[in-house]
Tab-separated table of C-alpha atoms in Angstrom:
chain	number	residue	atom	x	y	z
A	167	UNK	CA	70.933	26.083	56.391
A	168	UNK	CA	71.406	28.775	54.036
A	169	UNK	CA	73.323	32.188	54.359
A	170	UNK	CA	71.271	35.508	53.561
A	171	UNK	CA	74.479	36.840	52.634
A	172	UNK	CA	76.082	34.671	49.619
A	173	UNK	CA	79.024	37.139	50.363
A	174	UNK	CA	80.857	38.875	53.532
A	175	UNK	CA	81.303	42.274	51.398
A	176	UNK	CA	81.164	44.633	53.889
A	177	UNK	CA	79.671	47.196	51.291
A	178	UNK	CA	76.794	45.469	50.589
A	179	UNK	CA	72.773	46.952	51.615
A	180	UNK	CA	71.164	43.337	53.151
A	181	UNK	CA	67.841	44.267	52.836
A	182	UNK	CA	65.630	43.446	50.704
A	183	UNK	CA	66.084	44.652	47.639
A	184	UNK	CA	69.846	44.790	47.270
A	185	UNK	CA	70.016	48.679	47.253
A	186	UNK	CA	73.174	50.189	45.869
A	187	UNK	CA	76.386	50.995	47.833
A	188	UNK	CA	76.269	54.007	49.748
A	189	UNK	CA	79.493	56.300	50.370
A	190	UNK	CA	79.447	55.191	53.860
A	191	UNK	CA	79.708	51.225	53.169
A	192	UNK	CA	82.231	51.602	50.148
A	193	UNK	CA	83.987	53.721	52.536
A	194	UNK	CA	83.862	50.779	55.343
A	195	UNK	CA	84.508	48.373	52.431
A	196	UNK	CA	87.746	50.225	51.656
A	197	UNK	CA	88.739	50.670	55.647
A	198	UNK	CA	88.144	46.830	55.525
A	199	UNK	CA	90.328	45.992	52.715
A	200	UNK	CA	87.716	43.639	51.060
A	201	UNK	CA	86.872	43.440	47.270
A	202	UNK	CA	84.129	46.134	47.089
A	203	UNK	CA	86.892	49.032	47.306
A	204	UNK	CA	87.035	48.829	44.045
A	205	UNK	CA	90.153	50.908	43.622
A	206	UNK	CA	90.717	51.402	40.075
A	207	UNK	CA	94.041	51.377	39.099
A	208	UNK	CA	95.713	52.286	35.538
A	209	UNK	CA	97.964	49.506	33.456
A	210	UNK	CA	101.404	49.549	35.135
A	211	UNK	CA	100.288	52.153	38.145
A	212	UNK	CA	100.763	50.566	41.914
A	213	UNK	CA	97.057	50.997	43.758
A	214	UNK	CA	97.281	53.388	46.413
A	215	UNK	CA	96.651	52.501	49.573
A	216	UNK	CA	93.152	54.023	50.882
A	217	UNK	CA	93.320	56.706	54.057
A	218	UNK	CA	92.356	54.425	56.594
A	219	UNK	CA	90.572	56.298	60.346
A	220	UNK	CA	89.815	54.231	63.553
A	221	UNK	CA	86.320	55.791	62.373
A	222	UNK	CA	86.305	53.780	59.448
A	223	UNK	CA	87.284	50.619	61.054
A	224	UNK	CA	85.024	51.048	63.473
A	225	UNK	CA	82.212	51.489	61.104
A	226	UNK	CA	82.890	48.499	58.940
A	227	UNK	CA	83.426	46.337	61.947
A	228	UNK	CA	79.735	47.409	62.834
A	229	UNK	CA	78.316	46.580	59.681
A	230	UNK	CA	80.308	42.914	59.956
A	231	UNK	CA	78.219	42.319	63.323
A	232	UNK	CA	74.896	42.602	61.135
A	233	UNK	CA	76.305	39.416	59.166
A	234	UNK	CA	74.958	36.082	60.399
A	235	UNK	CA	72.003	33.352	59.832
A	236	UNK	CA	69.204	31.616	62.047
A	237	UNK	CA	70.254	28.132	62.833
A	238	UNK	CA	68.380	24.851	64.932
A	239	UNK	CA	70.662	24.583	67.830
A	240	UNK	CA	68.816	22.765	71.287
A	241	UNK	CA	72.101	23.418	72.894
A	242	UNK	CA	72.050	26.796	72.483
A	243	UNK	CA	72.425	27.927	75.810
A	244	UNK	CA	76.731	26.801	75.939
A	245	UNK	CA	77.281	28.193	72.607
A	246	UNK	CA	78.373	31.773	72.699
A	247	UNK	CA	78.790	32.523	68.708
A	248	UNK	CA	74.602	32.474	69.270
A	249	UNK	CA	73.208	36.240	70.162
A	250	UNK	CA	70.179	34.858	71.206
A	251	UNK	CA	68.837	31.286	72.608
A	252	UNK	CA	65.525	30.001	71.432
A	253	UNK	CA	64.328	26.637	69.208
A	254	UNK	CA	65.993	28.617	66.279
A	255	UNK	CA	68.890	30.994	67.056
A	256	UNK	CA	70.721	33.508	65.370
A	257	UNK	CA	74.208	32.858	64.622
A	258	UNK	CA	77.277	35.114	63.467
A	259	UNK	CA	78.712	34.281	60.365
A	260	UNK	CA	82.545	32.546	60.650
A	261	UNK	CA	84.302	35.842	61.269
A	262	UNK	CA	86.341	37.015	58.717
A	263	UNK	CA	89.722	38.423	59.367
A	264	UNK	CA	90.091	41.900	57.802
A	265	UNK	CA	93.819	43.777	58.582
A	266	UNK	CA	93.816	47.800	58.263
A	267	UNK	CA	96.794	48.993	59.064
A	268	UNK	CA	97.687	46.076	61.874
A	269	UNK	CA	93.816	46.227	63.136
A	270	UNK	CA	91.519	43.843	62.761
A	271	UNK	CA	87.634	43.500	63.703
A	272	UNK	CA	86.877	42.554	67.608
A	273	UNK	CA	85.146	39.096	67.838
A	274	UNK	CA	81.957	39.147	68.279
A	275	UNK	CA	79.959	37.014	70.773
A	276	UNK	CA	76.573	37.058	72.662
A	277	UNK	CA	77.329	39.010	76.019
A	278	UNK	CA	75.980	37.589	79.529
A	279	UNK	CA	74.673	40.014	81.696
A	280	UNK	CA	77.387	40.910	83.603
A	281	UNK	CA	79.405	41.874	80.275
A	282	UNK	CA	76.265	44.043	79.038
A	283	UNK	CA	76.155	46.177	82.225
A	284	UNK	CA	79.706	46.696	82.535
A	285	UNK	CA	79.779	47.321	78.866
A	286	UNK	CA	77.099	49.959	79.297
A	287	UNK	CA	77.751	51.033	83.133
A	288	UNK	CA	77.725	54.400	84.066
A	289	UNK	CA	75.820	55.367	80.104
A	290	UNK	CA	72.862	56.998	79.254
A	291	UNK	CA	71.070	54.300	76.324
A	292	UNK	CA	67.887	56.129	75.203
A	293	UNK	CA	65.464	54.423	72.635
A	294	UNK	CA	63.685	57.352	69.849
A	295	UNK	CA	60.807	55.994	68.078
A	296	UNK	CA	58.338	53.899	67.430
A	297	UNK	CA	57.039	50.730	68.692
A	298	UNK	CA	59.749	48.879	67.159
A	299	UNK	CA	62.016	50.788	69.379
A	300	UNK	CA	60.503	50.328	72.278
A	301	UNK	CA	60.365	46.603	72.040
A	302	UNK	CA	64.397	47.093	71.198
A	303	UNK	CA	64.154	48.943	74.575
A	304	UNK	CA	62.475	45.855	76.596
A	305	UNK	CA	65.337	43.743	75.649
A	306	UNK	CA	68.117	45.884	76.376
A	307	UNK	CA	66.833	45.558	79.984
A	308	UNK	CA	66.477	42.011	79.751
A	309	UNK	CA	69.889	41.786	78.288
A	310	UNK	CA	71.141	43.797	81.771
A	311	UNK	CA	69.160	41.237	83.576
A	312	UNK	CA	65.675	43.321	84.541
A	313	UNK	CA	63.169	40.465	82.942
A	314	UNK	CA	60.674	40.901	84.798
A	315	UNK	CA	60.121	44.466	85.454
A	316	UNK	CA	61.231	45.935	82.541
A	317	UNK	CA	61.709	43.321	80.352
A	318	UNK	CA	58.297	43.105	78.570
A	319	UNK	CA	55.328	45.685	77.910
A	320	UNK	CA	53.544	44.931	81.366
A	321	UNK	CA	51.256	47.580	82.749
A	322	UNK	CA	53.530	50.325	81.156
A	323	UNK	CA	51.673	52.863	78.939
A	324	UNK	CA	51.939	52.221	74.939
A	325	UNK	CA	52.539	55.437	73.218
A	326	UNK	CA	54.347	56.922	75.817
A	327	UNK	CA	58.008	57.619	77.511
A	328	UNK	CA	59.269	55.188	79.958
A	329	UNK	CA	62.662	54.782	81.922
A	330	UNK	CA	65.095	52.582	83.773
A	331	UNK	CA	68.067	52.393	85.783
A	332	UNK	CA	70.558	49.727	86.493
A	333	UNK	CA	73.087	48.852	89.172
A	334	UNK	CA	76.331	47.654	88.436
A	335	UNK	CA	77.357	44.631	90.563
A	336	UNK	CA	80.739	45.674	91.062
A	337	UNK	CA	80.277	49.130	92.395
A	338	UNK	CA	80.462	50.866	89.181
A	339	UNK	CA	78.619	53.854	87.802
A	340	UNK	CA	74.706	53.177	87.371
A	341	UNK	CA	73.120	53.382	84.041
A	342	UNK	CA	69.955	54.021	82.865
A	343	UNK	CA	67.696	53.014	80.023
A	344	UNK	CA	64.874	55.548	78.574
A	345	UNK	CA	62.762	55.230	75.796
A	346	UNK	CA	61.015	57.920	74.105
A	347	UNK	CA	57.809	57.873	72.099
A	348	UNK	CA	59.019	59.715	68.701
A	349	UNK	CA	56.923	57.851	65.771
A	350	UNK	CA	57.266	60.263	63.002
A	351	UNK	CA	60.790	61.624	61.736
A	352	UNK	CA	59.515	64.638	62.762
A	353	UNK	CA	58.629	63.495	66.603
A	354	UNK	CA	62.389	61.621	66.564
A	355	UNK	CA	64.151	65.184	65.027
A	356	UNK	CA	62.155	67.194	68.269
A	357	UNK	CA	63.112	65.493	70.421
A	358	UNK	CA	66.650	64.597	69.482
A	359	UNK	CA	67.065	68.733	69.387
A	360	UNK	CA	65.359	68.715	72.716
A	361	UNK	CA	67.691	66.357	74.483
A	362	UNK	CA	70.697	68.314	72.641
A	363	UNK	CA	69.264	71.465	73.726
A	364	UNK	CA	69.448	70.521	77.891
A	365	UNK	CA	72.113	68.788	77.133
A	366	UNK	CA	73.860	72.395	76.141
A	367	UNK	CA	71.809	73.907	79.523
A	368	UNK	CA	73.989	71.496	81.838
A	369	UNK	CA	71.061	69.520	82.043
A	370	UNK	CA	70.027	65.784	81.631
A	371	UNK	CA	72.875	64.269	83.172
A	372	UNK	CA	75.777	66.393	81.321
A	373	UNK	CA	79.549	64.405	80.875
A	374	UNK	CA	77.486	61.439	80.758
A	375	UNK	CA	78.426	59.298	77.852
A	376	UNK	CA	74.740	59.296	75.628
A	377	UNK	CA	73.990	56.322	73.597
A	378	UNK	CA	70.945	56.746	70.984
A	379	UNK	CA	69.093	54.424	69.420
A	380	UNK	CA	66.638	55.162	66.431
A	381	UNK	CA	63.772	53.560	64.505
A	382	UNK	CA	61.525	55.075	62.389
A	383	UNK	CA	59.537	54.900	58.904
A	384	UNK	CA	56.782	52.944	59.777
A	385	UNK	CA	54.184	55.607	61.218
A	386	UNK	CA	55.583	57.938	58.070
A	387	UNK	CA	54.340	54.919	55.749
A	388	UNK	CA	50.999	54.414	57.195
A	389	UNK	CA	49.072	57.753	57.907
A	390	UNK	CA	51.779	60.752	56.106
A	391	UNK	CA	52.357	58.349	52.808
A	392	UNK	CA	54.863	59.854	50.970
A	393	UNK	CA	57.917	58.918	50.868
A	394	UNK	CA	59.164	62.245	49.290
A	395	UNK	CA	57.888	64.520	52.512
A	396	UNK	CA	59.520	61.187	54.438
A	397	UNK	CA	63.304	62.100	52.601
A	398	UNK	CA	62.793	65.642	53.860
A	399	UNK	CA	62.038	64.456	57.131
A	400	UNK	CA	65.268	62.828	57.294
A	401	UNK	CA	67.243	65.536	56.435
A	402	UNK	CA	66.080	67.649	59.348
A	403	UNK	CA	66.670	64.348	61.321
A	404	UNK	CA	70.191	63.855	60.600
A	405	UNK	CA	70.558	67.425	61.002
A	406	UNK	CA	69.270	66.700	64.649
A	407	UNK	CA	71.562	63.736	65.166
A	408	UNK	CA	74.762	66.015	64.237
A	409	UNK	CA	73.644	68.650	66.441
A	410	UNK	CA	73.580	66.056	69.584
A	411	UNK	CA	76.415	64.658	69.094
A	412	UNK	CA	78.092	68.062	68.727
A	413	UNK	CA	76.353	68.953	72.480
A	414	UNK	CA	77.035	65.962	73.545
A	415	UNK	CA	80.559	66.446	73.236
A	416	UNK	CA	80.542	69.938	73.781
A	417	UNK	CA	78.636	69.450	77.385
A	418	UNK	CA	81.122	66.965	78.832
A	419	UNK	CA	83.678	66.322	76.728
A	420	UNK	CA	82.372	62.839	76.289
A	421	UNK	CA	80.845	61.689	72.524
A	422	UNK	CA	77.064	60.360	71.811
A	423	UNK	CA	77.076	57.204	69.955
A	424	UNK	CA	74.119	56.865	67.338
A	425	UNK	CA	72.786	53.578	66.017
A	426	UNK	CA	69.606	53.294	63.252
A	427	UNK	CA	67.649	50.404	62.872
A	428	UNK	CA	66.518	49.588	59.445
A	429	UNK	CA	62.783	48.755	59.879
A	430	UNK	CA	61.931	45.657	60.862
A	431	UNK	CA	60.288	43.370	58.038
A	432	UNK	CA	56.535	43.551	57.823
A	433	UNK	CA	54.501	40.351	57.362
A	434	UNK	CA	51.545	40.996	55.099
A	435	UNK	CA	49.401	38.222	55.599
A	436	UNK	CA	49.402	38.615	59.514
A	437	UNK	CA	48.659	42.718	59.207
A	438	UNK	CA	45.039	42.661	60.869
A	439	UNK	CA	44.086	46.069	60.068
A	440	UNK	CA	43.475	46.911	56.284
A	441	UNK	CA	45.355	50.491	56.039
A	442	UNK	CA	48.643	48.670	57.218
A	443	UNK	CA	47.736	46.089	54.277
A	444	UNK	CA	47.684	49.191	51.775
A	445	UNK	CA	49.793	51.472	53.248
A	446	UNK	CA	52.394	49.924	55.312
A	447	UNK	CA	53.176	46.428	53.208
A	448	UNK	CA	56.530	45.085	53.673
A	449	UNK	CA	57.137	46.555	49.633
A	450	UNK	CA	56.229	49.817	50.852
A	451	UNK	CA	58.489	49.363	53.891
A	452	UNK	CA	61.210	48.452	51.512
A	453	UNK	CA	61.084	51.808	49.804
A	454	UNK	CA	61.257	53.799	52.941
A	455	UNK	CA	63.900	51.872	53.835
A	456	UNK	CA	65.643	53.289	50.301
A	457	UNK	CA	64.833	56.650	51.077
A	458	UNK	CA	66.789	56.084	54.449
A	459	UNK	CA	69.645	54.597	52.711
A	460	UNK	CA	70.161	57.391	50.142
A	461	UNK	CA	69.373	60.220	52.754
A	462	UNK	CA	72.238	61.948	54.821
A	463	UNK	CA	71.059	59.571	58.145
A	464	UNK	CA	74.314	57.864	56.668
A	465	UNK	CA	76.659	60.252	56.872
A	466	UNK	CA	75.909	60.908	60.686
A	467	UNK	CA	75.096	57.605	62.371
A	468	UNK	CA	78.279	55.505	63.950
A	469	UNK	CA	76.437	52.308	63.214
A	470	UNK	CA	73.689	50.470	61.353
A	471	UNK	CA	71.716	48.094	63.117
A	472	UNK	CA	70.173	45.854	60.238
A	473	UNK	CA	66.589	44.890	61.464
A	474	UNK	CA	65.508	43.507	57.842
A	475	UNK	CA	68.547	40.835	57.805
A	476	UNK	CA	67.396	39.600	61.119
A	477	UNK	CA	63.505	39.251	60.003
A	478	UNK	CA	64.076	37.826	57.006
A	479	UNK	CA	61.896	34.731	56.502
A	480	UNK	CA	60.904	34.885	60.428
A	481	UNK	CA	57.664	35.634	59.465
A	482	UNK	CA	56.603	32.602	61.597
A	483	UNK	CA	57.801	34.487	64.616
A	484	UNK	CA	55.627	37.554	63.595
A	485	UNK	CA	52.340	37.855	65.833
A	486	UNK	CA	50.797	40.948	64.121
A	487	UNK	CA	52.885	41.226	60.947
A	488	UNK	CA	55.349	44.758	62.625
A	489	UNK	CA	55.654	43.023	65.889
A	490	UNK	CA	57.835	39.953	66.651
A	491	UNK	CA	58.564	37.420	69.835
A	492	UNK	CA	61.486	38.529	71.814
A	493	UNK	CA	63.885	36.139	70.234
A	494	UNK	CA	64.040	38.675	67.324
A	495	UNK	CA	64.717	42.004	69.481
A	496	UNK	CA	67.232	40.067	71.489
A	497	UNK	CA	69.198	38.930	68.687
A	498	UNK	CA	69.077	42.819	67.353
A	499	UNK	CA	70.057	43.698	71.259
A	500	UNK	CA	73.093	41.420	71.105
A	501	UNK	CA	74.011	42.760	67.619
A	502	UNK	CA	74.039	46.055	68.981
A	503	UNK	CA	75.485	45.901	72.104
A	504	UNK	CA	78.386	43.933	69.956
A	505	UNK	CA	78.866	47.340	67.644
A	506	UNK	CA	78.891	49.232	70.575
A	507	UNK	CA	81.703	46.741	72.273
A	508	UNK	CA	83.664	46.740	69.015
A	509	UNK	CA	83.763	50.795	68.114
A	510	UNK	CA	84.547	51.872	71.295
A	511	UNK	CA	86.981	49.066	71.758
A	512	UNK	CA	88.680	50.401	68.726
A	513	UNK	CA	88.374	53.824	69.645
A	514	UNK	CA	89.921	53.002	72.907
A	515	UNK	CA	92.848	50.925	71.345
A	516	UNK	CA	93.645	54.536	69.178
A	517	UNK	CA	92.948	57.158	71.743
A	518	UNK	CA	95.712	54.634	74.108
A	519	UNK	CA	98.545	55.367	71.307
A	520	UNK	CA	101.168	57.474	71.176
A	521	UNK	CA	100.430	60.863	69.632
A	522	UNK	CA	101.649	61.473	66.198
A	523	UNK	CA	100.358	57.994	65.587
A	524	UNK	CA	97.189	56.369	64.048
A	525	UNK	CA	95.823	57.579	67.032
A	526	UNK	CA	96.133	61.627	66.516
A	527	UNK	CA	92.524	62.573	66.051
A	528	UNK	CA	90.676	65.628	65.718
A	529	UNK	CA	87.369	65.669	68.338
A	530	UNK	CA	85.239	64.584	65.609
A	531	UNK	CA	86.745	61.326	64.844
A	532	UNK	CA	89.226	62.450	61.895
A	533	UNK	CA	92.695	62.264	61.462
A	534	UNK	CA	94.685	65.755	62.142
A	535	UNK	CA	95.940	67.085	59.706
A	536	UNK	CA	94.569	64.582	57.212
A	537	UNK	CA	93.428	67.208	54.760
A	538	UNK	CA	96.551	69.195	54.460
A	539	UNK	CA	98.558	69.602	51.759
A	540	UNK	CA	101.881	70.626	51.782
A	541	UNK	CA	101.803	71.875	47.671
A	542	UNK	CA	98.616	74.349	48.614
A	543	UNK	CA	100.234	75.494	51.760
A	544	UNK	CA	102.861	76.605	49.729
A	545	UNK	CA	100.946	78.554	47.481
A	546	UNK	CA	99.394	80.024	50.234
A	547	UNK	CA	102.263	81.190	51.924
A	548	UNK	CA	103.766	82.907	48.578
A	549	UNK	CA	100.176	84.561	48.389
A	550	UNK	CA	100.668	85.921	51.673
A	551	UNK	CA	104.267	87.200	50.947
A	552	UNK	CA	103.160	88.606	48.252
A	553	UNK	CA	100.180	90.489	49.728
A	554	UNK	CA	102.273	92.065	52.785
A	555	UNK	CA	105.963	93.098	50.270
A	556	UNK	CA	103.120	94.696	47.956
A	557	UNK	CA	101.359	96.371	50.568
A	558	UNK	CA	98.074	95.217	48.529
A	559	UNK	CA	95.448	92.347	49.580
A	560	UNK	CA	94.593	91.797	46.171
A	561	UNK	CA	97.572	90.364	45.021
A	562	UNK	CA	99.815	93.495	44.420
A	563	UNK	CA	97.907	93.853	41.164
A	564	UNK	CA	96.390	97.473	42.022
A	565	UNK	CA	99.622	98.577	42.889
A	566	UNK	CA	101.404	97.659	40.414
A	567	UNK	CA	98.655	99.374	37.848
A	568	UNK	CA	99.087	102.566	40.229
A	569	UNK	CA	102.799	102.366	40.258
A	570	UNK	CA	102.806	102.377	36.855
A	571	UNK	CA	99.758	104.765	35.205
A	572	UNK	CA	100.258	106.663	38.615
A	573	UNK	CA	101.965	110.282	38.815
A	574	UNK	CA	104.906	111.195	40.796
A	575	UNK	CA	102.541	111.994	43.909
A	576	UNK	CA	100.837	108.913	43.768
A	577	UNK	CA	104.207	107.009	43.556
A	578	UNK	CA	105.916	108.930	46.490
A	579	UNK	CA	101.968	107.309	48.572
A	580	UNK	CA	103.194	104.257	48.243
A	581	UNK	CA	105.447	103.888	50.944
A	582	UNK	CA	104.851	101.311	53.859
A	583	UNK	CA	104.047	103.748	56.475
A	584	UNK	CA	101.010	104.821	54.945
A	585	UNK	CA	100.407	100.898	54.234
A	586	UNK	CA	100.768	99.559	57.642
A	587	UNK	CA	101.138	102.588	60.130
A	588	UNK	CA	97.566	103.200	60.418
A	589	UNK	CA	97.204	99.286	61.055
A	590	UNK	CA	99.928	99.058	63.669
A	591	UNK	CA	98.391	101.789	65.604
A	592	UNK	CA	94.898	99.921	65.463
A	593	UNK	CA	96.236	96.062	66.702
A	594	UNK	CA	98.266	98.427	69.460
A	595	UNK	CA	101.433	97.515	67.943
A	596	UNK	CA	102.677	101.422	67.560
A	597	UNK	CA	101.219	104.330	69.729
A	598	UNK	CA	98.546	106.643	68.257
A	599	UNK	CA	100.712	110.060	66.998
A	600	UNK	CA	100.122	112.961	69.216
A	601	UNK	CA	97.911	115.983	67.867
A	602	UNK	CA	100.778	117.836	67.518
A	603	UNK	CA	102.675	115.930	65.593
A	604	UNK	CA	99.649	115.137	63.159
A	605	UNK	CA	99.221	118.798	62.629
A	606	UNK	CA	103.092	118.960	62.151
């Protein structure tokens, strides 16, 4: 059988079309020590090691779990490097070994039921989008082992919200699954804002860990058709993303995870209706799925969940030409639920650490302090010095030109009482003079 991927680059876009490296995966790439970090390095100069964050690691290890192949395997069903069982199943690639800094990538494995709800117990998972998400949604549930209620479409309504709970077996905090109908950007962005918004209100379940899933594009492609007003879109949804997480935190102390699926591929020859055959072909699709890649959704999400890779050449499995049997949104379920294992297994493994360590972090993922510099804090520091001996916030340069052009009365001004006094008494450092002694 042959790989999609000819390499295990961790920086590379899998869908079709071979997009560019983004800042993101380069960044991953680099965190992951492979050969697209292209650090360039003068004759005779020693490379310098990239600044490596649990953050970064825990992105690249995401994008490794999108890396794997479809596979004949009748035995499926005792072979755990398979995320999903069917006549074909979908198989990780042989996982590579990457070291940052001691760390290396989690292994990844298709989870049983009892390791998906204890993975997930006591979480919030809620699906934005469009149908594509919802179908994501039907086998999240199946994945916790709720087939038959909530594990297919049944009587529930299409283009509308629907939720589920789940019990952990072992006593431990209940879940619950929700999807929301968001098709456009624009549904996905007011709703996003509306969840951070009661989130912010104490509502909604607040200090509950929220996990989000998105998918959209598709609706944009069809009936708004321009993939200009679609980039915009996405700026005011990323926007949205970075404000939940921000509540999120902010409500209970506890961070929102964010994962975006890359459309799905779309199967021309099965679309029934002709405005998806125009307006929504699979090289349509493939352009909104480049305006996605160079928007700032990048810059926001913790993981990329690659729905193109898995389709690819499954258009057999397509019923509709959007819409595929379950085997597909399983396979994208385990590969999720794997990113989610790994990140916040490496978060974990960090946040455990002594402080001081790898594991000092700022609330937003980065490492504290990791910006300073001890030459500029130097400079700022003289500045300062400077400033206060001068009695002048513009770098003594005004006083010096009245020290010097100034008469004798300016001269005799310039003393540090009539600097600082006025100040002291203000911050309630010095008492206010009486009357008397200001007439004095």
């Amino acid at each position: 059988t042959s790989l999609w991927y000819t390499n295990t680059h961790v920086g590379e876009r899998f869908f079709s079309g071979n997009l560019a490296k983004t800042h993101t995966a380069a960044t991953a790439a680099a965190a992951l020590g492979g050969a697209d970090s292209d650090l360039s390095v003068e004759a005779g100069a020693s490379p310098k090691p990239p600044v490596v964050t649990s953050s970064d690691l825990a992105l690249g290890c995401a994008e490794l779990a999108n890396n794997g192949y479809w596979t004949s395997s009748p035995a499926c069903d005792s072979i755990t490097s398979l995320a999903a069982c069917h006549s074909d199943g979908w198989a990780w690639s042989e996982n590579p070994k990457p070291h940052v800094q001691g760390k290396s990538c989690p292994a990844v494995s298709r989870l049983s039921t009892a390791e998906a709800i204890k993975l997930l117990e006591g979480k919030s998972v809620t699906f934005f989008g469009d149908s594509v998400a919802r179908n994501l949604y039907y086998s999240y549930a199946r994945a916790l082992g709720d087939a038959d209620t909530s594990g297919h479409n049944g009587t529930a309504p299409r283009h509308a919200d629907i939720h589920a709970g789940f019990k952990s077996p072992t006593g431990g905090a209940n879940g619950q699954l929700g999807f929301l109908w968001a098709p456009y950007a624009t549904n996905a962005t007011a709703r996003l804002k509306a969840m951070a918004g009661h989130l912010k209100g104490g509502e909604g379940r607040p200090g509950v860990e929220q996990v989000v899933l998105i998918s959209t594009g598709l609706w944009d492609a069809l009936n708004v058709r321009s993939e200009a007003q679609f980039g915009t879109d996405l700026v005011k949804l990323s926007q949205a993303i970075a404000d939940l997480k921000f509540a999120a935190s902010s409500s209970g102390g506890l961070p929102a995870t964010v994962v975006w699926l890359k459309t799905t591929h779309v199967v021309d020859l099965r679309l029934q209706a002709q405005d998806k055959r125009t307006y929504m072909n699979d090289a349509i699709m493939d352009r909104y799925r480049g305006v996605e890649h160079m928007s700032k959704v990048e810059e926001v999400v913790d993981a990329f969940l690659d729905g193109a890779a898995v389709t690819e050449d499954q258009g057999a499995l397509s019923y509709d030409g959007v819409h595929y049997e379950d085997v597909i949104y399983d396979t994208l379920a385990q590969i999720s639920l794997n990113q989610l294992r790994s990140r916040w297994q490496i978060l974990a493994d960090t946040s455990s650490k002594p402080a001081g360590g790898d594991a000092a972090k700022s609330g937003n993922g980065h490492e504290v302090c990791e910006m300073a510099h001890p030459g500029y804090a130097t400079w700022v520091l003289g500045i300062v010095v400077v400033m206060m001996l001068t009695m002048d916030n513009f770098f003594g340069i005004p006083m010096l030109v009245s020290y010097l052009l100034g008469g004798e009365t300016l001269k005799r001004a310039i003393t540090y009482e009539n600097a600082y006094g006025p100040l002291l008494v203000k911050i309630g450092m010095r008492p206010a003079p009486s009357q008397g002694a200001s007439e004095a």
